[in-house]
Amino acid sequence: MVAMSKIATGNGHGENSPYFDGWKAYETNPFHPSDRPNGVIQMGLAENQLCLDFVEKWLMKHPEVSLCSPEGVSKFKETALFQDYHGIPEFRQAVAKFMAKVRGDRVKFDPDRIVMSGGATGAHESLVFCLADPGEAFLVPTPYYPGFDRDLKWRTGIELVPIVCESSNNFMITREAMEAAYERAQEANLRVKGLLITNPSNPLGTILDRETLKAVVKFINEKNIHLVGDEIYAATVFQEPEFVSISEIIEEDDVVCNRDLIHIVYSLSKDMGFPGFRVGIIYSYNDAVVSCARKMSSFGLVSSQTQHLIASMLSDDDFVENFIAESKEQLFKRHKYFTWSLAQVGIGSLKSNAGLFIWMDLRKLLEEKTFEAEMKLWRVIINEVKLNVSPGSSFHCDEPGWFRVCFANMDDNTMEVALLRIRTFMMKNNEAMVPRPKLCRRSSLKLSLSRSRRMDDFMSPGIMSPHSPLPQSPLVRARN
Amino acid sequence: MLSSKASCNSHGQDSSYFLGWQIYESNPFDELVNPTGIIQMGLAENQLSFDLVESWLRKNPDAMGLKKDGESVFKELALFQDYHGLPAFKNELVEYMAKIRGNKVKFDPNNLVLAAGATSANETLIFCLADPGDALLLPTPYYPGFDRDLKWRTGVEIVPVYCSSSNGFRITKFALEEAYQRAQKLNLNVKGVLITNPSNPLGTTMTRDELNHLISFAIAKDIHVISDEVFSGTVFDSPGFISIIEAAMDRNLENTNVWSRIHIVYSLSKDLGLPGFRVGMIYSNNETVVSAATKMSSFGLVSSQTQYLLSNMLADKKFTSKYMKENQKRLKKRKEMMVSGLKKAGIECLKGNAGLFCWVDMRNLLSSNTFEAETELWKKILCEVGLNISPGASCHCSEPGWFRVCFANMSHETLQRAMQRIKYFVVERSNMSRSKSKRQLISNWVRKLSSADRDEQER
């Protein structure tokens, strides 16, 4: 019997990681305020649901952007036929404008350098296809988004070499760490083609300061390797210090940079909360990369229907300004309340000012300083506390005890329930009872992509609250 | 500095197929604004039935307006990124696919994987079935985009299965075997054969014999069969369409090994004329393929906004029945218009019953039976006649002189104008060659006369 490809039969899709066991637990018993009040609350999904009402109101006032008003329908044919991989010009212009606005108009983006992709997932893969050959390597600071193991490596055949960042200096990227990673790659006979940073960081929720960014830019120029800046959380910076983009750094007078090495990945999934619309963007300062990525975008163009919607929405300057402000405020409030509530019960987290999650510090709850202990604690959190949080090891964190916990993907009531459970758990803990994890049989956590949990009819209101995360497949939800 | 994929030509865009588009874009025909511009006949789009879709949209504003029963479902859709796809959408798709096949086949939505267009579906399927360096057999002529979609990022090779005009470009057992041997000699591991049925660029549906040859071949060689059926809804004439799955079922192969090696690629770009919406899909009875392809679809999911709109549209069975019938009628009429228009210019087409194009025989217009002559003719037609048609060489045809000419992507008037231009071109050409041979005759006679005179003088 002829085999499938190695890619299809191997594990490069990354879904066998224990990271997804938590999703399984959630999928078999998802929280619902009335139907399943004891279900697992999803806190492993970095979604931004806080401003969807705001956007919805605007949409209802502008039916023509959905092409469903009489004048809208007349645009239907043109839109339905439009498959030019350059993208609808108004779409590119609107996205370029939005990206600039999110950076406080401190930089301008050229719409002709905006290339579409199938979400940031598609953008990352395409960029790697453009920049590296199979067997070559990218350096990535840890901790990093687990999906990178699939997005950057699976079908491209490249390797990832971690730049190890440590809690001792708040996981900042240092020159030494970059050098060490580079050397490790050399020793393993891997040709390093690029360095990928996520700024603001997932899972840390922090931004890179100017000095660090300059150091990174200096480093990649010296090594003559590419720099990919994943800036998909740029608009989620809800507090000072202000976000600094690579696009700004390379404009600074004291920065020497070969622009052909600089590329940005963007998306509307986090900043606007539209992961379903699959709007991914590659922005490159390298003409050859723009040209190549654009040809590759045929494999993941943005639906013209969606391009039209986004173009209209982001062309409304008032809407954009108000949205950015509103989003910042909602995130700030939610983050403040969440971290304050955690602090009340003695749980700390990395000081952060961005993202849809916090990097929670549970090191003191570990029985011992090992990843086994981290997994043990994690299973307790899932099975007893009934919260799906993401263990640091799945982010390749080099130190056990850290967990990423999402806060923007639920309504206020669900947040209260989650906090109550955490409080209860911590109180039990503080009563000097070492959490006795119930014996979880491995099999109950074995990942199975059973289809029974997919929504059979997401339209019927009885099944779920519009405010709770919808049960979805693990990896796609994990665009976190 | 960049990857070898970025620095080479395997994106396939240096082919004449795409160059013609570029030249068209520099001088595009417009009835009012640029009536002497180039008419685009190299784009297989279906523009004939939009009015039907538009009228449905007007009657169903909720579908576009992201509403259900008047209530907004915007939030649910904005958040919906499950790579299993919107269940309602997949249910409708499999029913629609079955309908196109006269309900002779039933499809299971769990075996359907969505992708961003057939472009993405084809690439993903290859990533699942073949390793870099493996090979696929493709009957010629074939869609130029395959050189990119199947090979570029996957690293897989294409080995052509040569089909010839002598039998209407039908795939023969001999041709399949010959291609396989050629692949072996090149040390290539053949993983599968990919067919397009109905064929692009031929505009024909495969006969049962051809399908049976393919299936038997796949069984004998233990390889996959991929059937790209994106034009299945454009069959407007007899003989009807037989899907590969139907052919396999008719041979009772459901419980055999080959059943899990048969895969279909489909899309709504051609049948429904919605290429901009990027709706493609893979259908396979192979669990491993479905599972891997589903994960890979993360790289090119269908926008939830679009899934919602189309699930509503396809759920309206009255609409889909009406659309299918009317669309086929219009395609047939348009094809006949082109065939007769070309005939008036003395040009024949391959007899076809499907697709959005004709496979046109211009061999008698070639100055010589070579691809250079074909390119010369193509350039003339593009630049002097002002029609962007696709030369057979770009489709890897093994014989020069054939061209793919699209008819469904323009108005009736524009097609008329295109036919007039072609007629004029052919007439001019034959006048020129007549007057050329006339001139030749006259000059021969003059020479004869003057040499006779000289003879006389010399005597």
PDB file of C-alpha atoms in Angstrom, chain A residues 207-441:
ATOM      1  CA  ILE A 207       6.692  44.641  24.594  1.00  0.00           C
ATOM      2  CA  LEU A 208      10.313  44.891  23.545  1.00  0.00           C
ATOM      3  CA  ASP A 209      11.955  48.127  24.573  1.00  0.00           C
ATOM      4  CA  ARG A 210      13.897  50.290  22.191  1.00  0.00           C
ATOM      5  CA  GLU A 211      17.306  49.101  23.336  1.00  0.00           C
ATOM      6  CA  THR A 212      16.414  45.470  22.882  1.00  0.00           C
ATOM      7  CA  LEU A 213      14.948  46.111  19.455  1.00  0.00           C
ATOM      8  CA  LYS A 214      18.079  47.961  18.420  1.00  0.00           C
ATOM      9  CA  ALA A 215      20.217  45.156  19.751  1.00  0.00           C
ATOM     10  CA  VAL A 216      18.205  42.641  17.748  1.00  0.00           C
ATOM     11  CA  VAL A 217      18.458  44.720  14.586  1.00  0.00           C
ATOM     12  CA  LYS A 218      22.202  45.099  15.137  1.00  0.00           C
ATOM     13  CA  PHE A 219      22.578  41.378  15.632  1.00  0.00           C
ATOM     14  CA  ILE A 220      20.753  40.353  12.484  1.00  0.00           C
ATOM     15  CA  ASN A 221      22.646  42.871  10.420  1.00  0.00           C
ATOM     16  CA  GLU A 222      25.950  41.582  11.707  1.00  0.00           C
ATOM     17  CA  LYS A 223      25.014  37.999  10.955  1.00  0.00           C
ATOM     18  CA  ASN A 224      23.291  39.018   7.729  1.00  0.00           C
ATOM     19  CA  ILE A 225      20.148  37.087   8.614  1.00  0.00           C
ATOM     20  CA  HIS A 226      16.499  38.042   8.216  1.00  0.00           C
ATOM     21  CA  LEU A 227      14.372  39.543  10.949  1.00  0.00           C
ATOM     22  CA  VAL A 228      10.709  38.620  11.049  1.00  0.00           C
ATOM     23  CA  GLY A 229       8.650  40.688  13.451  1.00  0.00           C
ATOM     24  CA  ASP A 230       5.316  39.125  14.355  1.00  0.00           C
ATOM     25  CA  GLU A 231       3.367  42.191  15.449  1.00  0.00           C
ATOM     26  CA  ILE A 232      -0.121  40.718  15.524  1.00  0.00           C
ATOM     27  CA  TYR A 233      -0.752  42.023  19.051  1.00  0.00           C
ATOM     28  CA  ALA A 234       0.330  45.573  18.248  1.00  0.00           C
ATOM     29  CA  ALA A 235      -3.043  47.145  19.015  1.00  0.00           C
ATOM     30  CA  THR A 236      -3.463  45.230  22.263  1.00  0.00           C
ATOM     31  CA  VAL A 237      -0.946  47.411  24.069  1.00  0.00           C
ATOM     32  CA  PHE A 238      -3.228  48.894  26.695  1.00  0.00           C
ATOM     33  CA  GLN A 239      -0.779  50.721  28.900  1.00  0.00           C
ATOM     34  CA  GLU A 240       2.554  52.523  28.912  1.00  0.00           C
ATOM     35  CA  PRO A 241       5.221  52.014  27.805  1.00  0.00           C
ATOM     36  CA  GLU A 242       4.154  52.679  24.234  1.00  0.00           C
ATOM     37  CA  PHE A 243       4.580  50.027  21.584  1.00  0.00           C
ATOM     38  CA  VAL A 244       7.690  50.347  19.404  1.00  0.00           C
ATOM     39  CA  SER A 245       7.603  48.547  16.086  1.00  0.00           C
ATOM     40  CA  ILE A 246      10.582  47.367  14.062  1.00  0.00           C
ATOM     41  CA  SER A 247       9.236  49.632  11.362  1.00  0.00           C
ATOM     42  CA  GLU A 248      10.078  52.574  13.637  1.00  0.00           C
ATOM     43  CA  ILE A 249      13.476  51.311  14.725  1.00  0.00           C
ATOM     44  CA  ILE A 250      14.823  51.015  11.219  1.00  0.00           C
ATOM     45  CA  GLU A 251      13.988  54.672  10.628  1.00  0.00           C
ATOM     46  CA  GLU A 252      16.088  55.866  13.536  1.00  0.00           C
ATOM     47  CA  ASP A 253      19.208  57.849  12.739  1.00  0.00           C
ATOM     48  CA  ASP A 254      21.565  55.790  14.822  1.00  0.00           C
ATOM     49  CA  VAL A 255      20.377  52.490  13.402  1.00  0.00           C
ATOM     50  CA  VAL A 256      22.243  50.915  10.511  1.00  0.00           C
ATOM     51  CA  CYS A 257      20.059  48.334   8.861  1.00  0.00           C
ATOM     52  CA  ASN A 258      19.840  46.503   5.585  1.00  0.00           C
ATOM     53  CA  ARG A 259      16.140  46.821   4.885  1.00  0.00           C
ATOM     54  CA  ASP A 260      16.115  43.775   2.701  1.00  0.00           C
ATOM     55  CA  LEU A 261      16.311  41.790   5.903  1.00  0.00           C
ATOM     56  CA  ILE A 262      13.213  43.229   7.538  1.00  0.00           C
ATOM     57  CA  HIS A 263       9.731  41.671   7.385  1.00  0.00           C
ATOM     58  CA  ILE A 264       6.594  42.073   9.446  1.00  0.00           C
ATOM     59  CA  VAL A 265       3.740  39.615   9.970  1.00  0.00           C
ATOM     60  CA  TYR A 266       0.378  41.096  10.811  1.00  0.00           C
ATOM     61  CA  SER A 267      -3.220  39.976  11.132  1.00  0.00           C
ATOM     62  CA  LEU A 268      -6.608  41.214  12.295  1.00  0.00           C
ATOM     63  CA  SER A 269      -7.288  38.159  14.429  1.00  0.00           C
ATOM     64  CA  LYS A 270      -6.030  39.571  17.704  1.00  0.00           C
ATOM     65  CA  ASP A 271      -6.179  43.336  17.386  1.00  0.00           C
ATOM     66  CA  MET A 272      -9.693  43.342  16.034  1.00  0.00           C
ATOM     67  CA  GLY A 273     -10.922  39.944  17.208  1.00  0.00           C
ATOM     68  CA  PHE A 274     -11.643  38.562  13.742  1.00  0.00           C
ATOM     69  CA  PRO A 275      -9.854  35.200  13.589  1.00  0.00           C
ATOM     70  CA  GLY A 276     -12.691  33.750  11.529  1.00  0.00           C
ATOM     71  CA  PHE A 277     -12.125  36.160   8.667  1.00  0.00           C
ATOM     72  CA  ARG A 278      -8.586  34.950   7.982  1.00  0.00           C
ATOM     73  CA  VAL A 279      -6.916  38.269   7.333  1.00  0.00           C
ATOM     74  CA  GLY A 280      -3.178  37.717   7.395  1.00  0.00           C
ATOM     75  CA  ILE A 281      -0.600  40.165   6.112  1.00  0.00           C
ATOM     76  CA  ILE A 282       3.053  39.965   5.128  1.00  0.00           C
ATOM     77  CA  TYR A 283       4.780  43.319   4.984  1.00  0.00           C
ATOM     78  CA  SER A 284       8.316  43.177   3.677  1.00  0.00           C
ATOM     79  CA  TYR A 285      10.899  45.841   2.970  1.00  0.00           C
ATOM     80  CA  ASN A 286      12.518  43.458   0.487  1.00  0.00           C
ATOM     81  CA  ASP A 287      11.130  43.776  -3.065  1.00  0.00           C
ATOM     82  CA  ALA A 288      12.013  40.213  -4.036  1.00  0.00           C
ATOM     83  CA  VAL A 289      10.254  38.888  -0.959  1.00  0.00           C
ATOM     84  CA  VAL A 290       7.166  40.986  -1.672  1.00  0.00           C
ATOM     85  CA  SER A 291       7.103  39.622  -5.188  1.00  0.00           C
ATOM     86  CA  CYS A 292       7.601  36.012  -4.147  1.00  0.00           C
ATOM     87  CA  ALA A 293       5.204  36.176  -1.204  1.00  0.00           C
ATOM     88  CA  ARG A 294       2.597  37.732  -3.437  1.00  0.00           C
ATOM     89  CA  LYS A 295       2.768  34.809  -5.842  1.00  0.00           C
ATOM     90  CA  MET A 296       2.518  32.463  -2.886  1.00  0.00           C
ATOM     91  CA  SER A 297      -0.480  34.328  -1.592  1.00  0.00           C
ATOM     92  CA  SER A 298      -2.478  32.417  -4.219  1.00  0.00           C
ATOM     93  CA  PHE A 299      -2.410  29.621  -1.674  1.00  0.00           C
ATOM     94  CA  GLY A 300      -4.189  31.731   0.911  1.00  0.00           C
ATOM     95  CA  LEU A 301      -5.860  34.843  -0.454  1.00  0.00           C
ATOM     96  CA  VAL A 302      -8.289  36.741   1.711  1.00  0.00           C
ATOM     97  CA  SER A 303     -11.867  36.236   0.509  1.00  0.00           C
ATOM     98  CA  SER A 304     -12.772  39.271  -1.587  1.00  0.00           C
ATOM     99  CA  GLN A 305     -16.004  39.486   0.365  1.00  0.00           C
ATOM    100  CA  THR A 306     -13.929  39.951   3.503  1.00  0.00           C
ATOM    101  CA  GLN A 307     -11.472  42.298   1.811  1.00  0.00           C
ATOM    102  CA  HIS A 308     -14.411  44.493   0.922  1.00  0.00           C
ATOM    103  CA  LEU A 309     -15.770  44.437   4.453  1.00  0.00           C
ATOM    104  CA  ILE A 310     -12.406  45.245   6.019  1.00  0.00           C
ATOM    105  CA  ALA A 311     -11.606  47.940   3.451  1.00  0.00           C
ATOM    106  CA  SER A 312     -14.854  49.718   4.259  1.00  0.00           C
ATOM    107  CA  MET A 313     -14.473  49.323   7.984  1.00  0.00           C
ATOM    108  CA  LEU A 314     -10.886  50.465   8.241  1.00  0.00           C
ATOM    109  CA  SER A 315     -11.447  53.386   5.883  1.00  0.00           C
ATOM    110  CA  ASP A 316     -13.765  54.907   8.439  1.00  0.00           C
ATOM    111  CA  ASP A 317     -11.254  57.002  10.357  1.00  0.00           C
ATOM    112  CA  ASP A 318     -13.629  57.763  13.193  1.00  0.00           C
ATOM    113  CA  PHE A 319     -14.446  54.131  13.670  1.00  0.00           C
ATOM    114  CA  VAL A 320     -10.775  53.170  13.702  1.00  0.00           C
ATOM    115  CA  GLU A 321      -9.810  55.803  16.208  1.00  0.00           C
ATOM    116  CA  ASN A 322     -12.696  54.949  18.484  1.00  0.00           C
ATOM    117  CA  PHE A 323     -12.101  51.253  18.164  1.00  0.00           C
ATOM    118  CA  ILE A 324      -8.432  51.461  19.074  1.00  0.00           C
ATOM    119  CA  ALA A 325      -9.228  53.602  22.097  1.00  0.00           C
ATOM    120  CA  GLU A 326     -12.136  51.426  23.206  1.00  0.00           C
ATOM    121  CA  SER A 327     -10.157  48.238  22.803  1.00  0.00           C
ATOM    122  CA  LYS A 328      -7.275  49.599  24.853  1.00  0.00           C
ATOM    123  CA  GLU A 329      -9.634  50.620  27.601  1.00  0.00           C
ATOM    124  CA  GLN A 330     -11.467  47.317  27.757  1.00  0.00           C
ATOM    125  CA  LEU A 331      -8.221  45.369  27.791  1.00  0.00           C
ATOM    126  CA  PHE A 332      -6.747  47.628  30.446  1.00  0.00           C
ATOM    127  CA  LYS A 333      -9.773  47.232  32.689  1.00  0.00           C
ATOM    128  CA  ARG A 334      -9.977  43.489  32.266  1.00  0.00           C
ATOM    129  CA  HIS A 335      -6.234  43.034  32.789  1.00  0.00           C
ATOM    130  CA  LYS A 336      -6.186  45.232  35.850  1.00  0.00           C
ATOM    131  CA  TYR A 337      -9.125  43.512  37.453  1.00  0.00           C
ATOM    132  CA  PHE A 338      -7.780  40.074  36.687  1.00  0.00           C
ATOM    133  CA  THR A 339      -4.243  40.663  37.927  1.00  0.00           C
ATOM    134  CA  TRP A 340      -5.442  42.513  41.006  1.00  0.00           C
ATOM    135  CA  SER A 341      -7.817  39.668  41.869  1.00  0.00           C
ATOM    136  CA  LEU A 342      -5.026  37.153  41.469  1.00  0.00           C
ATOM    137  CA  ALA A 343      -2.702  39.225  43.611  1.00  0.00           C
ATOM    138  CA  GLN A 344      -5.329  39.171  46.348  1.00  0.00           C
ATOM    139  CA  VAL A 345      -4.859  35.426  46.624  1.00  0.00           C
ATOM    140  CA  GLY A 346      -1.109  35.540  46.317  1.00  0.00           C
ATOM    141  CA  ILE A 347      -0.731  34.774  42.663  1.00  0.00           C
ATOM    142  CA  GLY A 348       1.747  36.901  40.788  1.00  0.00           C
ATOM    143  CA  SER A 349       2.390  37.303  37.103  1.00  0.00           C
ATOM    144  CA  LEU A 350       4.940  38.922  34.868  1.00  0.00           C
ATOM    145  CA  LYS A 351       4.318  42.657  34.699  1.00  0.00           C
ATOM    146  CA  SER A 352       2.719  43.178  31.323  1.00  0.00           C
ATOM    147  CA  ASN A 353       1.050  45.887  29.307  1.00  0.00           C
ATOM    148  CA  ALA A 354      -0.151  44.093  26.191  1.00  0.00           C
ATOM    149  CA  GLY A 355      -1.661  40.934  24.793  1.00  0.00           C
ATOM    150  CA  LEU A 356      -4.768  38.978  25.652  1.00  0.00           C
ATOM    151  CA  PHE A 357      -3.222  36.945  28.467  1.00  0.00           C
ATOM    152  CA  ILE A 358      -0.937  37.072  31.458  1.00  0.00           C
ATOM    153  CA  TRP A 359       2.145  35.028  32.185  1.00  0.00           C
ATOM    154  CA  MET A 360       1.200  33.616  35.540  1.00  0.00           C
ATOM    155  CA  ASP A 361       3.850  32.684  38.085  1.00  0.00           C
ATOM    156  CA  LEU A 362       2.953  29.490  39.926  1.00  0.00           C
ATOM    157  CA  ARG A 363       6.488  28.398  40.655  1.00  0.00           C
ATOM    158  CA  LYS A 364       5.886  28.353  44.402  1.00  0.00           C
ATOM    159  CA  LEU A 365       3.037  25.883  43.941  1.00  0.00           C
ATOM    160  CA  LEU A 366       5.295  23.300  42.346  1.00  0.00           C
ATOM    161  CA  GLU A 367       6.170  20.294  44.427  1.00  0.00           C
ATOM    162  CA  GLU A 368       9.609  20.533  42.935  1.00  0.00           C
ATOM    163  CA  LYS A 369      11.317  22.599  40.296  1.00  0.00           C
ATOM    164  CA  THR A 370      10.678  20.222  37.445  1.00  0.00           C
ATOM    165  CA  PHE A 371       8.541  20.065  34.354  1.00  0.00           C
ATOM    166  CA  GLU A 372       6.948  16.895  35.677  1.00  0.00           C
ATOM    167  CA  ALA A 373       5.770  18.907  38.646  1.00  0.00           C
ATOM    168  CA  GLU A 374       4.506  21.571  36.289  1.00  0.00           C
ATOM    169  CA  MET A 375       2.484  18.974  34.375  1.00  0.00           C
ATOM    170  CA  LYS A 376       1.151  17.600  37.657  1.00  0.00           C
ATOM    171  CA  LEU A 377       0.033  21.049  38.766  1.00  0.00           C
ATOM    172  CA  TRP A 378      -1.441  21.706  35.363  1.00  0.00           C
ATOM    173  CA  ARG A 379      -3.572  18.582  35.541  1.00  0.00           C
ATOM    174  CA  VAL A 380      -4.859  19.692  38.895  1.00  0.00           C
ATOM    175  CA  ILE A 381      -5.795  23.052  37.446  1.00  0.00           C
ATOM    176  CA  ILE A 382      -7.628  21.426  34.590  1.00  0.00           C
ATOM    177  CA  ASN A 383      -9.334  18.631  36.462  1.00  0.00           C
ATOM    178  CA  GLU A 384      -9.999  20.159  39.851  1.00  0.00           C
ATOM    179  CA  VAL A 385     -10.035  23.884  39.360  1.00  0.00           C
ATOM    180  CA  LYS A 386     -11.504  23.298  35.922  1.00  0.00           C
ATOM    181  CA  LEU A 387      -9.651  25.975  34.069  1.00  0.00           C
ATOM    182  CA  ASN A 388      -7.869  25.318  30.818  1.00  0.00           C
ATOM    183  CA  VAL A 389      -4.638  27.257  31.125  1.00  0.00           C
ATOM    184  CA  SER A 390      -1.498  26.652  29.072  1.00  0.00           C
ATOM    185  CA  PRO A 391       1.621  25.248  30.738  1.00  0.00           C
ATOM    186  CA  GLY A 392       4.883  27.078  30.129  1.00  0.00           C
ATOM    187  CA  SER A 393       6.602  23.960  28.837  1.00  0.00           C
ATOM    188  CA  SER A 394       4.349  23.978  25.793  1.00  0.00           C
ATOM    189  CA  PHE A 395       5.822  27.405  25.026  1.00  0.00           C
ATOM    190  CA  HIS A 396       9.340  25.981  25.384  1.00  0.00           C
ATOM    191  CA  CYS A 397       9.888  27.989  28.548  1.00  0.00           C
ATOM    192  CA  ASP A 398      13.145  26.908  30.123  1.00  0.00           C
ATOM    193  CA  GLU A 399      11.868  27.201  33.643  1.00  0.00           C
ATOM    194  CA  PRO A 400       8.929  25.264  35.079  1.00  0.00           C
ATOM    195  CA  GLY A 401       6.043  26.878  36.902  1.00  0.00           C
ATOM    196  CA  TRP A 402       4.828  29.491  34.448  1.00  0.00           C
ATOM    197  CA  PHE A 403       1.378  29.388  32.837  1.00  0.00           C
ATOM    198  CA  ARG A 404      -0.268  31.490  30.185  1.00  0.00           C
ATOM    199  CA  VAL A 405      -3.791  32.480  31.163  1.00  0.00           C
ATOM    200  CA  CYS A 406      -6.101  34.277  28.733  1.00  0.00           C
ATOM    201  CA  PHE A 407      -8.523  36.878  29.963  1.00  0.00           C
ATOM    202  CA  ALA A 408     -10.059  38.539  26.936  1.00  0.00           C
ATOM    203  CA  ASN A 409     -12.065  35.657  25.531  1.00  0.00           C
ATOM    204  CA  MET A 410     -14.936  35.637  27.999  1.00  0.00           C
ATOM    205  CA  ASP A 411     -17.622  37.864  29.449  1.00  0.00           C
ATOM    206  CA  ASP A 412     -17.528  39.410  32.920  1.00  0.00           C
ATOM    207  CA  ASN A 413     -19.641  36.694  34.504  1.00  0.00           C
ATOM    208  CA  THR A 414     -17.423  33.904  33.270  1.00  0.00           C
ATOM    209  CA  MET A 415     -14.408  35.840  34.514  1.00  0.00           C
ATOM    210  CA  GLU A 416     -15.998  35.999  37.971  1.00  0.00           C
ATOM    211  CA  VAL A 417     -16.584  32.278  37.990  1.00  0.00           C
ATOM    212  CA  ALA A 418     -12.973  31.666  36.977  1.00  0.00           C
ATOM    213  CA  LEU A 419     -11.692  33.963  39.724  1.00  0.00           C
ATOM    214  CA  LEU A 420     -13.905  32.320  42.296  1.00  0.00           C
ATOM    215  CA  ARG A 421     -12.495  28.948  41.401  1.00  0.00           C
ATOM    216  CA  ILE A 422      -8.954  30.273  41.634  1.00  0.00           C
ATOM    217  CA  ARG A 423      -9.669  31.846  45.005  1.00  0.00           C
ATOM    218  CA  THR A 424     -11.160  28.625  46.302  1.00  0.00           C
ATOM    219  CA  PHE A 425      -8.203  26.646  45.078  1.00  0.00           C
ATOM    220  CA  MET A 426      -5.662  29.023  46.590  1.00  0.00           C
ATOM    221  CA  MET A 427      -7.475  29.068  49.908  1.00  0.00           C
ATOM    222  CA  LYS A 428      -7.373  25.307  50.021  1.00  0.00           C
ATOM    223  CA  ASN A 429      -3.693  25.500  49.210  1.00  0.00           C
ATOM    224  CA  ASN A 430      -2.920  28.052  51.839  1.00  0.00           C
ATOM    225  CA  GLU A 431      -4.501  25.775  54.402  1.00  0.00           C
ATOM    226  CA  ALA A 432      -1.248  23.858  54.047  1.00  0.00           C
ATOM    227  CA  MET A 433      -2.885  21.140  52.002  1.00  0.00           C
ATOM    228  CA  VAL A 434      -0.601  20.141  49.241  1.00  0.00           C
ATOM    229  CA  PRO A 435      -2.913  19.832  46.268  1.00  0.00           C
ATOM    230  CA  ARG A 436      -3.520  16.112  45.910  1.00  0.00           C
ATOM    231  CA  PRO A 437      -3.971  15.683  42.237  1.00  0.00           C
ATOM    232  CA  LYS A 438      -6.625  13.128  41.434  1.00  0.00           C
ATOM    233  CA  LEU A 439      -5.057  10.291  39.570  1.00  0.00           C
ATOM    234  CA  CYS A 440      -5.615  11.217  36.014  1.00  0.00           C
ATOM    235  CA  ARG A 441      -5.308   8.302  33.742  1.00  0.00           C
TER     236      ARG A 441
END
